[in-house]
Every structure is written in C-alpha cells, then in structure tokens.
Coordinates of C-alpha atoms in Angstrom, one line a residue:
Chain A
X261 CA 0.0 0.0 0.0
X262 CA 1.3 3.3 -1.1
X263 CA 0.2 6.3 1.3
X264 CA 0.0 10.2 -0.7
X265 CA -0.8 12.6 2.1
X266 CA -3.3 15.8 1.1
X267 CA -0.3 18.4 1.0
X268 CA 1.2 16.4 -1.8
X269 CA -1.3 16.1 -3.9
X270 CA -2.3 20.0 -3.5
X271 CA 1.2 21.0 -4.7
X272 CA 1.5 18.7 -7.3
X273 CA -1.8 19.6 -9.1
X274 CA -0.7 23.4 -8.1
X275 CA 2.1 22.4 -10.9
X276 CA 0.1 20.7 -13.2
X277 CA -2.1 23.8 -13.4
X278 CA 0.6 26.5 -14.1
X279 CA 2.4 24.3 -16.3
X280 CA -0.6 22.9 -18.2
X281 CA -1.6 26.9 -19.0
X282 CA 1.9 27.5 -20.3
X283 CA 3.1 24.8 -22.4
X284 CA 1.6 23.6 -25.6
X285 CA 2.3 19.4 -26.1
X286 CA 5.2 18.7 -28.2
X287 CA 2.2 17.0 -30.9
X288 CA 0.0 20.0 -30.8
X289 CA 2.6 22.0 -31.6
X290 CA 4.1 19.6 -34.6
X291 CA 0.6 19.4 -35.5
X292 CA 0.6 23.2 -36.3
X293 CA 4.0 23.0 -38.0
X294 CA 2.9 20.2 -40.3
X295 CA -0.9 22.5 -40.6
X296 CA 1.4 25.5 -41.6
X297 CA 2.9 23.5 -44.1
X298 CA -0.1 22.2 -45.7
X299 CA -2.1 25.8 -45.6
X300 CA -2.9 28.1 -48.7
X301 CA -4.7 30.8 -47.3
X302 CA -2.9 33.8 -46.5
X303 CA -5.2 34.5 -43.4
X304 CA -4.8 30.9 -42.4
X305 CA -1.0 30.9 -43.1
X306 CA -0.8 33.8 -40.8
X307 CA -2.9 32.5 -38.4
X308 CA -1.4 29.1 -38.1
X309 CA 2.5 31.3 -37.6
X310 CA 0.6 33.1 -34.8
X311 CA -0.5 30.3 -32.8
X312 CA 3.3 28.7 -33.5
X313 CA 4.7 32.2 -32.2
X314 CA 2.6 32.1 -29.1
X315 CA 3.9 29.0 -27.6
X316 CA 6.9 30.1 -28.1
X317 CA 6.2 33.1 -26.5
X318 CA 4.1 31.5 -24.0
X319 CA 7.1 28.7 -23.2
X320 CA 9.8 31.0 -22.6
X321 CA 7.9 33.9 -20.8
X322 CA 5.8 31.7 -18.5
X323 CA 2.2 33.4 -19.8
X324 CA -0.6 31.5 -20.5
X325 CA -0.7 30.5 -23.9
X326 CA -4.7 31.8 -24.1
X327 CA -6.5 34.1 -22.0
X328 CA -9.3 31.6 -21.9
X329 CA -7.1 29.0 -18.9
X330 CA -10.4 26.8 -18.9
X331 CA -12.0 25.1 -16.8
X332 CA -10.0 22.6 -14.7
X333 CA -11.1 19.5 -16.0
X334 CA -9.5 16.4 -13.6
X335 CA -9.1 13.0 -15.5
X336 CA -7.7 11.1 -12.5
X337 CA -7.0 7.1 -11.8
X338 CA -6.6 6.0 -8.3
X339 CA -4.4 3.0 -8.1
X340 CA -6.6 0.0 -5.6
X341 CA -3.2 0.3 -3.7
X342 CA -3.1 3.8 -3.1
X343 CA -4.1 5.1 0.7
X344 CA -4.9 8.8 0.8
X345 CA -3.9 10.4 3.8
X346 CA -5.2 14.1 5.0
X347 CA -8.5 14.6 3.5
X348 CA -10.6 13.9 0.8
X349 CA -9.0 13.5 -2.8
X350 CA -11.5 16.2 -4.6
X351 CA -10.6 18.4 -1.4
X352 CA -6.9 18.1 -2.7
X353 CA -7.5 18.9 -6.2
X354 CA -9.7 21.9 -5.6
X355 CA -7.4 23.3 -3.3
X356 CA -4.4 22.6 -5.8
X357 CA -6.5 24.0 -8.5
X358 CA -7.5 27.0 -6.4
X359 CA -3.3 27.8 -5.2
X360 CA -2.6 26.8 -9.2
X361 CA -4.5 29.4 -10.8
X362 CA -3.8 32.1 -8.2
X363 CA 0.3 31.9 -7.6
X364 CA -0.1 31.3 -12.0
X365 CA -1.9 34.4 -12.8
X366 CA -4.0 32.1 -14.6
X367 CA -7.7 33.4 -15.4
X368 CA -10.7 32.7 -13.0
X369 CA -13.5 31.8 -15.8
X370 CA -15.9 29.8 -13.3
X371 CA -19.0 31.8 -12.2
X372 CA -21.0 30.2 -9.0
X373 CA -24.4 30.0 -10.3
X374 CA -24.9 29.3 -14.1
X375 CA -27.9 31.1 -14.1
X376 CA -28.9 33.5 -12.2
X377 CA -26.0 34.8 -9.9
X378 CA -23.3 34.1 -12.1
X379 CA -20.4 35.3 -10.3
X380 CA -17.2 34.8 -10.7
X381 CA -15.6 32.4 -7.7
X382 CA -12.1 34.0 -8.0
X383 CA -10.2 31.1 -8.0
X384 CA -11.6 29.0 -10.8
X385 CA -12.8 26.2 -8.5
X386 CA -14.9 23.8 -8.7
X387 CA -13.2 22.3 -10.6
X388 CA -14.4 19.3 -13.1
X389 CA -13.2 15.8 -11.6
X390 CA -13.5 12.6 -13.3
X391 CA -12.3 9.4 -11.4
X392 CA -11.6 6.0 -12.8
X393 CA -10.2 3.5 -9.8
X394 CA -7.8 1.0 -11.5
X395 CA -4.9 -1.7 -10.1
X396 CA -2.1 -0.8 -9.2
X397 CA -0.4 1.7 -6.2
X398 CA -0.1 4.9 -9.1
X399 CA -2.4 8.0 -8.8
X400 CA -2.7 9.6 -12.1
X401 CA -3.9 13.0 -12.4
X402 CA -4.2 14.3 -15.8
X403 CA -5.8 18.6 -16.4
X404 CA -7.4 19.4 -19.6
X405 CA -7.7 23.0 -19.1
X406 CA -10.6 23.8 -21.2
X407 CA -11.6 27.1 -22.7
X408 CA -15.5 27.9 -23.1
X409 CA -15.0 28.8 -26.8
X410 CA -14.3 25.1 -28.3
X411 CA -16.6 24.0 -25.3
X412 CA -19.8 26.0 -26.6
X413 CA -19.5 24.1 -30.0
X414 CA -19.9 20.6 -28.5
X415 CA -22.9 18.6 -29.0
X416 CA -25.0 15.3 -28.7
X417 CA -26.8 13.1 -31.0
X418 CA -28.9 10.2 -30.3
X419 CA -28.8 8.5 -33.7
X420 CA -30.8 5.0 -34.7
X421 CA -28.5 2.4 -35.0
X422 CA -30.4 2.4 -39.3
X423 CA -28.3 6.1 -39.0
X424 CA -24.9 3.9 -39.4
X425 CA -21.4 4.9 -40.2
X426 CA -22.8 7.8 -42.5
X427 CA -25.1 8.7 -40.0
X428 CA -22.2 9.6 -37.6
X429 CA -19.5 11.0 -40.1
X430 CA -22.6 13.6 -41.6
X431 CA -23.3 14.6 -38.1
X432 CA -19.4 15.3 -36.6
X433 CA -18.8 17.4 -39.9
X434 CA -21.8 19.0 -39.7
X435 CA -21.2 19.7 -36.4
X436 CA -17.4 21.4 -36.8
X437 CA -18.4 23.0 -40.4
X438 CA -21.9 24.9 -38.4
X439 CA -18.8 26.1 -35.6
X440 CA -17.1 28.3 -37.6
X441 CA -14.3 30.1 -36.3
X442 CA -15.7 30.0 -32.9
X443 CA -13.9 26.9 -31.5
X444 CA -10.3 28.5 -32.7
X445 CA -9.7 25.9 -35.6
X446 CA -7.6 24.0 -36.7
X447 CA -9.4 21.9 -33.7
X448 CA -8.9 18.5 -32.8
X449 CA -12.4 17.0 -33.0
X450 CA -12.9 14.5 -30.3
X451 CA -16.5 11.8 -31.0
X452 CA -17.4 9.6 -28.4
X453 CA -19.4 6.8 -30.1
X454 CA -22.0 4.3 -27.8
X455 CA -22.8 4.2 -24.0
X456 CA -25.4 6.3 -22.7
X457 CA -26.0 10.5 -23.9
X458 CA -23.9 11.1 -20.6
X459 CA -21.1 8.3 -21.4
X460 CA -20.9 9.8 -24.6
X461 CA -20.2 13.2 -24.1
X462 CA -17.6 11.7 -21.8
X463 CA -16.1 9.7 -24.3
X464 CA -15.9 12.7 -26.4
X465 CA -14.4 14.8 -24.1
X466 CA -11.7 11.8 -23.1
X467 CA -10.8 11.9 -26.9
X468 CA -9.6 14.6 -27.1
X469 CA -6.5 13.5 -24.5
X470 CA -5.0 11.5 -27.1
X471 CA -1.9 12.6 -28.5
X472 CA -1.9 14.0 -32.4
X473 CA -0.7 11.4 -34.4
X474 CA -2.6 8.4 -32.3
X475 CA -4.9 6.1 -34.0
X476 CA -8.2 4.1 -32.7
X477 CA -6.6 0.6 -32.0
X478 CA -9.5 -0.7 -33.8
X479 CA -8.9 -0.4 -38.2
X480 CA -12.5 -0.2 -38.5
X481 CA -12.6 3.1 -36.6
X482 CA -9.3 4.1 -37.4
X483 CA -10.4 4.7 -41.0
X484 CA -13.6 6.6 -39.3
X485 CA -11.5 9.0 -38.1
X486 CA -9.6 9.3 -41.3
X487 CA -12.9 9.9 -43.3
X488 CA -14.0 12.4 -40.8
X489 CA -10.9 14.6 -40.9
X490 CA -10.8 14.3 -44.8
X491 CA -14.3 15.7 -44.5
X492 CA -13.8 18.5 -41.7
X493 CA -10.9 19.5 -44.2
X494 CA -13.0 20.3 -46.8
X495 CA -15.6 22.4 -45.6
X496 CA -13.2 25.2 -46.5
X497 CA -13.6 26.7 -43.3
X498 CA -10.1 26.8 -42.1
X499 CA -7.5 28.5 -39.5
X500 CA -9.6 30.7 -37.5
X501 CA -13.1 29.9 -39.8
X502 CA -11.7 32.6 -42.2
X503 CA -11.0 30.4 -45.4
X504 CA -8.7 27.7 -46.0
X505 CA -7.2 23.8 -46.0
X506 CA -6.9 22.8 -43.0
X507 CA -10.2 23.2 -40.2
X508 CA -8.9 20.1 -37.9
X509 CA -5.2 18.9 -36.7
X510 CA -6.9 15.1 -35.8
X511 CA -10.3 13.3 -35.1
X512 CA -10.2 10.8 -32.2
X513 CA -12.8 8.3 -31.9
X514 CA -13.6 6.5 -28.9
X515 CA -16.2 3.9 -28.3
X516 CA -18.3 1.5 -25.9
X517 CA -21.0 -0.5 -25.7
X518 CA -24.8 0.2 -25.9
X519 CA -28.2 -0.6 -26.1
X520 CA -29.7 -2.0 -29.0
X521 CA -31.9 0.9 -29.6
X522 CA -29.1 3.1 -29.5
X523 CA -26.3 5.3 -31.2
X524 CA -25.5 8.0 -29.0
X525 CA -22.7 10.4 -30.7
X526 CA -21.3 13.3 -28.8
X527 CA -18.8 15.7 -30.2
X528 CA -16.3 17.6 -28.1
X529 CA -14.1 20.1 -30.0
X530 CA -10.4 21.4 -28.8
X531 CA -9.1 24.5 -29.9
X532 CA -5.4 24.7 -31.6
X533 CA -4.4 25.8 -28.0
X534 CA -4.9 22.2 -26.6
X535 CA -3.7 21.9 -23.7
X536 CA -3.3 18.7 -21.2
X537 CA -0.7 18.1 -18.5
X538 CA -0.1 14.7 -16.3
X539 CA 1.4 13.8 -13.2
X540 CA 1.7 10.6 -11.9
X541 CA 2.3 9.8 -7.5
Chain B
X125 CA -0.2 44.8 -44.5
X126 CA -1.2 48.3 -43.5
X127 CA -1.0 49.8 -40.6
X128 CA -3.9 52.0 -39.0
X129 CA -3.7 53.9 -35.8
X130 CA -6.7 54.4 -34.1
X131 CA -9.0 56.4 -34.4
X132 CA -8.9 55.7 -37.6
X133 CA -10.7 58.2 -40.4
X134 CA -13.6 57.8 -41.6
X135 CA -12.6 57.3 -45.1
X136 CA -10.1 54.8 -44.0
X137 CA -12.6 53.0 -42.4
X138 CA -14.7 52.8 -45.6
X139 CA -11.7 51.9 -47.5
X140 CA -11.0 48.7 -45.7
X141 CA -11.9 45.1 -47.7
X142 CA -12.8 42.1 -45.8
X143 CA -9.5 39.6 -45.7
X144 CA -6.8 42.3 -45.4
X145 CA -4.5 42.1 -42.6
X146 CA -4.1 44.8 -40.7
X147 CA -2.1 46.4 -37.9
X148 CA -3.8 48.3 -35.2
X149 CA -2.2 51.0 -33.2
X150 CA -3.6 52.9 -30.8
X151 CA -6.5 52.8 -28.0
X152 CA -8.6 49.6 -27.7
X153 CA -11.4 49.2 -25.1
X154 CA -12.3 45.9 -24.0
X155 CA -15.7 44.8 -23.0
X156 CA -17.1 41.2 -22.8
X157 CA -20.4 39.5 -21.8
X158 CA -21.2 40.6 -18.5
X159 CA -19.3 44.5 -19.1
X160 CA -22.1 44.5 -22.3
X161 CA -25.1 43.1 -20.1
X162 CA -24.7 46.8 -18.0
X163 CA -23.6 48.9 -20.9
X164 CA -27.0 47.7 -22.2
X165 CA -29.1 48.9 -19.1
X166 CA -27.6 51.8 -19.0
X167 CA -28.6 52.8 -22.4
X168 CA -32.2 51.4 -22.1
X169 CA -32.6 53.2 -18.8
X170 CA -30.6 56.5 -20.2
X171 CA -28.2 56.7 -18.2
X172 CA -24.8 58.0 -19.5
X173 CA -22.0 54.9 -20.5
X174 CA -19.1 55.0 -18.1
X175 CA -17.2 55.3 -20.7
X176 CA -17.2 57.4 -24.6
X177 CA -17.0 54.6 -27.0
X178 CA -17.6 57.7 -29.9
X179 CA -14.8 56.7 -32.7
X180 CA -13.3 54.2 -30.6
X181 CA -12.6 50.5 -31.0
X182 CA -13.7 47.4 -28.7
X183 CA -11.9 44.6 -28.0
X184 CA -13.8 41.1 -26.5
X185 CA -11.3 39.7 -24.6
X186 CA -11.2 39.1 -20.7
X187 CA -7.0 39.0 -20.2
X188 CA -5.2 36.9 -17.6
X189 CA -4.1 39.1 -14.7
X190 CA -0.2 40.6 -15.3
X191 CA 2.3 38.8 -13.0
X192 CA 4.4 41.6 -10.8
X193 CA 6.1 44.0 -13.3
X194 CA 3.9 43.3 -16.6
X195 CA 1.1 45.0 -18.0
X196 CA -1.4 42.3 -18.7
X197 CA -1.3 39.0 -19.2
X198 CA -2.1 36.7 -22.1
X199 CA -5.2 39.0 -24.1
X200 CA -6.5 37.0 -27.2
X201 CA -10.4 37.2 -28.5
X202 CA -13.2 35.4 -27.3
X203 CA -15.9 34.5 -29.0
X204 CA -18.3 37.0 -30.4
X205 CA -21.0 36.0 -31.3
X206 CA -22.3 36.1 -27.6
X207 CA -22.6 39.5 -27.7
X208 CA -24.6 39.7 -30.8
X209 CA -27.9 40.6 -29.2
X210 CA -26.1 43.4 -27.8
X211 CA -24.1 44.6 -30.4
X212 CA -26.6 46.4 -32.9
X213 CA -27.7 48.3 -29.9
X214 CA -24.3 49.5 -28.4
X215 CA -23.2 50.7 -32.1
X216 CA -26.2 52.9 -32.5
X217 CA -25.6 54.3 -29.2
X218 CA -22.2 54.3 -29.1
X219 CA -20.9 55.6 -32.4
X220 CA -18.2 53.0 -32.1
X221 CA -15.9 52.4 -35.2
X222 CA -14.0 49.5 -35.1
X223 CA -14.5 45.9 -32.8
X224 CA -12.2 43.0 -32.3
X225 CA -13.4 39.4 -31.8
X226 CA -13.3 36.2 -33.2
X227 CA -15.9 33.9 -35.3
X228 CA -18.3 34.8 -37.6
X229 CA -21.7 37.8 -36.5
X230 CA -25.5 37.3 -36.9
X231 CA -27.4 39.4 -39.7
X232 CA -28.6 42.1 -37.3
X233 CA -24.9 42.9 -36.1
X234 CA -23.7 42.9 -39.8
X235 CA -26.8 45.7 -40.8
X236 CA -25.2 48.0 -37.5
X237 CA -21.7 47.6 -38.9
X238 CA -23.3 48.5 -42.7
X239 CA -25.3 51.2 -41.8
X240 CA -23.1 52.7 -39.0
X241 CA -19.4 52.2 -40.7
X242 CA -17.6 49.9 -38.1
X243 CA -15.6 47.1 -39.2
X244 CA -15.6 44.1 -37.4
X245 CA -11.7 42.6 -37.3
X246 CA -10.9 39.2 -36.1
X247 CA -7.9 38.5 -34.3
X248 CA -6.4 35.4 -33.9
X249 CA -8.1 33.0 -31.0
X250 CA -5.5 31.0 -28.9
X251 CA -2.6 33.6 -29.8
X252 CA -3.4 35.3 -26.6
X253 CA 0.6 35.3 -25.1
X254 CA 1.3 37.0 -28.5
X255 CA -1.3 39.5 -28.6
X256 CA -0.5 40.2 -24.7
X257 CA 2.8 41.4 -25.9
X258 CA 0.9 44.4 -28.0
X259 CA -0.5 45.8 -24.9
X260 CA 1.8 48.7 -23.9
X261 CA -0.4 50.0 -21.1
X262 CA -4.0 48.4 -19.7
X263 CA -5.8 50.3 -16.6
X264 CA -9.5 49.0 -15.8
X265 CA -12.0 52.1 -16.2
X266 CA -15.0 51.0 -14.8
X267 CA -16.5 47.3 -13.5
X268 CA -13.6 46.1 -11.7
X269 CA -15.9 44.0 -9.3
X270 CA -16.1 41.7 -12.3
X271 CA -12.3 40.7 -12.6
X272 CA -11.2 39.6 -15.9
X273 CA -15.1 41.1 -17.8
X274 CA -14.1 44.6 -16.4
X275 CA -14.0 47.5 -18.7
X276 CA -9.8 47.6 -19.6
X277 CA -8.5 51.0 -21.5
X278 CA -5.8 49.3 -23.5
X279 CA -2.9 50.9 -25.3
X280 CA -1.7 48.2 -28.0
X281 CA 1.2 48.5 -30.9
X282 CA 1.3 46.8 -34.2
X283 CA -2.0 44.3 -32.7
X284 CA -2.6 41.7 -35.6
X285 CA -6.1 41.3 -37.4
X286 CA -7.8 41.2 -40.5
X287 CA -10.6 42.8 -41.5
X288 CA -13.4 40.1 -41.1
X289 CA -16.5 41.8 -41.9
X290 CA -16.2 45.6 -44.1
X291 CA -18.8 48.1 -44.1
X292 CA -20.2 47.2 -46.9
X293 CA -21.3 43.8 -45.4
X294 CA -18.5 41.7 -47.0
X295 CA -17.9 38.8 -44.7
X296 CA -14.6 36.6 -45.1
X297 CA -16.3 33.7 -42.6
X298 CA -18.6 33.5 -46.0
X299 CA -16.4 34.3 -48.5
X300 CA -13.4 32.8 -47.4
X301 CA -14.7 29.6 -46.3
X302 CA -17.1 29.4 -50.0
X303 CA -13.6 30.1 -51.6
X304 CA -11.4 27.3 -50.0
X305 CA -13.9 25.0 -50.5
X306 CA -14.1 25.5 -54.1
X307 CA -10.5 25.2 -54.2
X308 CA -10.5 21.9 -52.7
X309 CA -13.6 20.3 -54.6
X310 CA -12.1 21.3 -57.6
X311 CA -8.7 19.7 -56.9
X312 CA -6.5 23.4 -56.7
X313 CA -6.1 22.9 -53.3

C-alpha cells in the first residue's frame, strides 16, 4: 500500500495547473507546424504562424498561452493500492486548482451559479473531476484545461443504429463546419461513439486527451476518423473559420458499448491551444 | 499589410476590404459578456455609458491578470457572437468604429456595422501570449468588481487582425470559407 498525504497532492496539481496553461504538447505543436505546411490561405497561413509564435512566446515567458485558462477539468486514476492520507481526494485537487491558478496568474472563468447569480468564484474552483479506480499503487492525475470557446460548440446526438457509419460522419462534420471560427480551428475533434448521452459526451471529451498522431486501435474506426478529418478539411472553413485547407489537426474516436436501440454520438471540440498536463504519485 | 492607428478616419474606415491584414495602433477598449449586459441597461434606462465609445474601437477579450512587473497577461479574443444581441444596440448608441473578436456575426450585427461604418476585425483565437505582448499599457475604467469582464482601457502597438466583416457587409467567414472549399472540390487545393 502506497500512502500520498493531502499536501502532496495540493502541490503537485498546483504544478500541473501552471504548467498545463503554459506549455503547448510537443504533438499539438508539430501538428501546427505540419498545418502551416499544408495551408494556402494567406489569413490561415498567418494564423497558423501566430498560434506557432505564441507558444513560443508563451514557453519562454511563462504566460498562458490563451486568455481563456479553462476550466479545470480532472481526469484522474486511483491506483486500488493507493491510501490517501489528510482529507478527501477532490478536497486536494480543488485546493491545488485554487493555489494553481492564483500563484499562475491564470484566469478565474468559473461563475457560481450558471444562471442567475453568475459570479465569478475567483479562484476557478470547482473544478471538473472525473475518477476512474484501477490496479495498481499509481495516482494519475491528468488537467485538460478547457476554454469555453471550443466548449460551446460541443454537442449530442442520439442516432438510430439504421443512421450507421454515414449517419455519424454527416453529423461530426456538420457539427465542426456549423462552428465556424468559434472553436479556434484547426481543432482537434474529439466523437465519443455508444454508451449512454452522458457516457458519450464523456467519451468525447476523453478523446480529445490522445496525442496527435494516435490512432483508434481498432482499423474499423481508425479509417472513421480518417474519413471524418478528410471531410472537416473540406468544408473550407479553415484557421480561424476565415477560409482555408486545413479546419482540424486530428479526429479521435472512442467507443463503448450500448443498447440496441441506440447510437448515442457526442462531439467535443479542442481549440489549436490544446492543452493537457499529467502527473503521476 | 497596413498599418492603422486608431481612431482611424472615416474614409479609412470605408476603404477597408474584408480579408486584409491589418495592424492596429492605438486605443482599444475591452468589453465582454457581463461588461455588455450593463452597458446595455444603461442605455435602455438612459443613463450616460461609463465610458465614450464615440470613434473608438472594442476589444472582447477578458485578459489573464499581469504577473508583478507586466502590464497584462495573455489577451486573445473570445468569441463574439455572444454579444450579438447586444451589439446592434451598443453601435447605435455608441458611435463605435471598429470591434475585435473572433468567429463569424449574426445578420442584425452585420446591418449596425453597414449602416453605422464599423468594421468588425478578427484577431487570432488562442494567440493570446502573443497578442498580450501588444499591450503597452492596460488600466481598468469601470467594473472592476467583475475581474477579468471589467472594462480595460488598452494601449496596444502593431496588434494583428484582419478585417473580417467591411462596411459594406463583406464577410470573409462566408467568402473565405465558400472560396477554399471551391478550391479543394475542384482539386486546386
């Protein structure tokens, strides 16, 4: 049995915030080199060197690479052989969340009451946890800091099973061609495909941890995604939604089971500014 | 590119095509969702804007605050299409010239822009660290209660955008989109 005591955890996801706002993944970043390469547009050229400027900018100054620093979104496995000592895990993040954002100068974007009060919290907590308990002594804490832009686009589908293969691929490309510029293309287009509306939109939103580059283990679905981002990259819409070749850096699939009267299909879009950061105890 | 320093003239204004790239210099005001929601009850009550917007140009963006020693943080656009039930209202009122944002305007904003000559530039989303570094000087003026959707007066040098919707209604989210796609299907691209 492994024990991780309440401070640690606090500082470490206090890291994995400021760093997460900062640094743009080594694939992300190839992924805009290799979009740069590929564009025609001039406004999408200079776009795409923009966004390639910024992280460098963002890198070696220590600024957040977008205003928008998310919401904390907490993708976290707790090992069966961990033993949390100090207080409650969610405690732990919150807190590191809360101490992340602050000592960061990272934006507060959470308001306390989606409706009526909306105000901001100050310190960007609550944040968004999602827990998965595995084997294993490791505690895995992984932040997609996600920006309300890309967010807004996302959406849910509950096709018929008759709906199919085409079903899905009209409805994800349909989906990022109707979001214009607003989700900050190129985005990475995350689908969750099966489970329940919820599971879905979970799926989705897990998708879109995958590194650039990374395939759906499964051929069938690999060449899904292939078909979708051939698609997405001809709806013309581009860097930025102002004209050009490339609208999406990657589609990631990811599936489960479901009922046989279903096809749920949710759609969770990433901006070019894709951030993710993880830490293992 | 050309450069324009703001405010800009009128006839510059007018002059301006959809898809150039431009760089601003000069006075931006930011405002975002919640800065609009009062800006909005103050003109439907008649009360007097906290601030002139006559000539000026508005930025959406709600910055990251400056570490010790900086002037602002990182200061890209948000999306602006959330403010479009406000927009047609605040140009009429406002006489404003020029706004910043990014992603594409509903039909009533695009008849303010026409019929009051302000362009609508786009900036470029996620390039916030970059843009940050155009800021020369940021104070809030009014609305501070409301952290990062506070009212900033920014001074900004050589900011990058393009022009994405003229004053004659030319829109590069529509053009520029229905000419890549052309491009593509007919094997140019």
């Amino acid at each position: 049995m492994k024990t991780i005591s309440f401070n640690r955890i606090v500082v470490a996801v206090r890291e994995l915030c400021m760093r997460a706002a900062c640094g743009l993944p080594p694939d992300v970043l190839d992924g805009l080199k290799s979009a740069l390469r590929a564009e025609q547009s001039p406004q999408g050229k200079a776009a795409l060197a923009h966004c390639i400027d910024n992280a460098a900018i963002a890198a070696s100054e220590r600024v957040p690479i977008c205003q928008d620093t998310g919401v904390a979104v907490f993708f976290v496995t707790v090992g069966s052989e961990c033993s949390l000592t100090g207080g409650a895990l969610s405690d732990a993040i919150n807190e590191g969340c809360r101490r992340g954002y602050r000592d960061g100068y990272l934006r507060s974007s959470i308001v306390n009451d989606p409706l009526f009060d909306r105000k901001n919290t100050g310190d960007n907590t609550p944040a968004l946890i999602h827990y998965d308990l595995v084997e294993g002594d490791t505690l895995t804490i992984t932040l997609l800091p996600k920006g309300g832009g890309s967010e807004n686009m996302s959406a849910l589908r509950m096709l018929k099973p008759a709906d199919g293969k085409d079903g899905i691929v009209d409805f994800v490309v349909e989906t990022v061609a109707n979001a214009g510029g607003n989700p900050c293309p190129p985005v990475i287009v995350g689908v969750g495909i099966g489970g329940t509306a919820d599971t879905a939109s979970l799926l989705a939103k897990r998708a879109l941890l995958r590194k650039i580059g990374s395939h759906h283990p499964e051929p069938r679905y690999r060449e899904l995604e292939e078909e979708i981002l051939r698609k997405v990259n001809t709806t013309g819409n581009g860097p930025q939604g102002l004209g050009g070749l490339v609208t999406a850096l990657a589609v990631h699939v990811e599936t489960f089971p479901c009922h046989i009267a279903s096809l749920p299909v949710a759609v969770n879009l990433n901006c070019h500014a894709a951030r993710r950061a993880t830490i293992e105890l | 590119m050309c450069s324009l320093t703001i405010p800009v003239a009128s006839s510059e204004i007018l002059s301006l095509e959809n898809g150039e790239q431009v760089l601003l210099t000069g006075k931006l005001y930011t405002a975002r969702d919640a800065a609009h929601k009062r800006l909005i009850e103050l003109i439907d009550t008649n009360n007097p804007p906290p601030v002139d917007l006559k000539g000026q140009f508005l930025y959406y963006t709600g910055p990251t605050p400056p570490k010790p020693g900086e002037v602002i943080g990182s200061a890209g656009p948000t999306t602006s299409s959330r403010m479009d039930g406000y927009t047609p209202k605040l140009i009429a009122a406002s006489g404003l010239r020029g706004i910043i944002g990014k992603g594409n305007r509903g039909f009533a904003v695009i008849e303010a822009l026409k019929k009051h000559g302000c362009v609508y530039f786009a900036a470029t989303g996620g390039a916030g660290a970059l843009l940050g570094k155009c800021v020369t000087k940021a104070r809030v003026v009014c609305y501070e209660d409301l952290g990062p959707e506070a009212i900033y007066e920014l001074e900004v040098v050589d900011f990058p955008a393009v022009v994405a919707i003229d004053v004659r209604g030319g829109n590069m989210y529509v053009d520029g989109p229905e000419e890549w796609r052309e491009r593509r299907v007919g094997g140019r691209g």
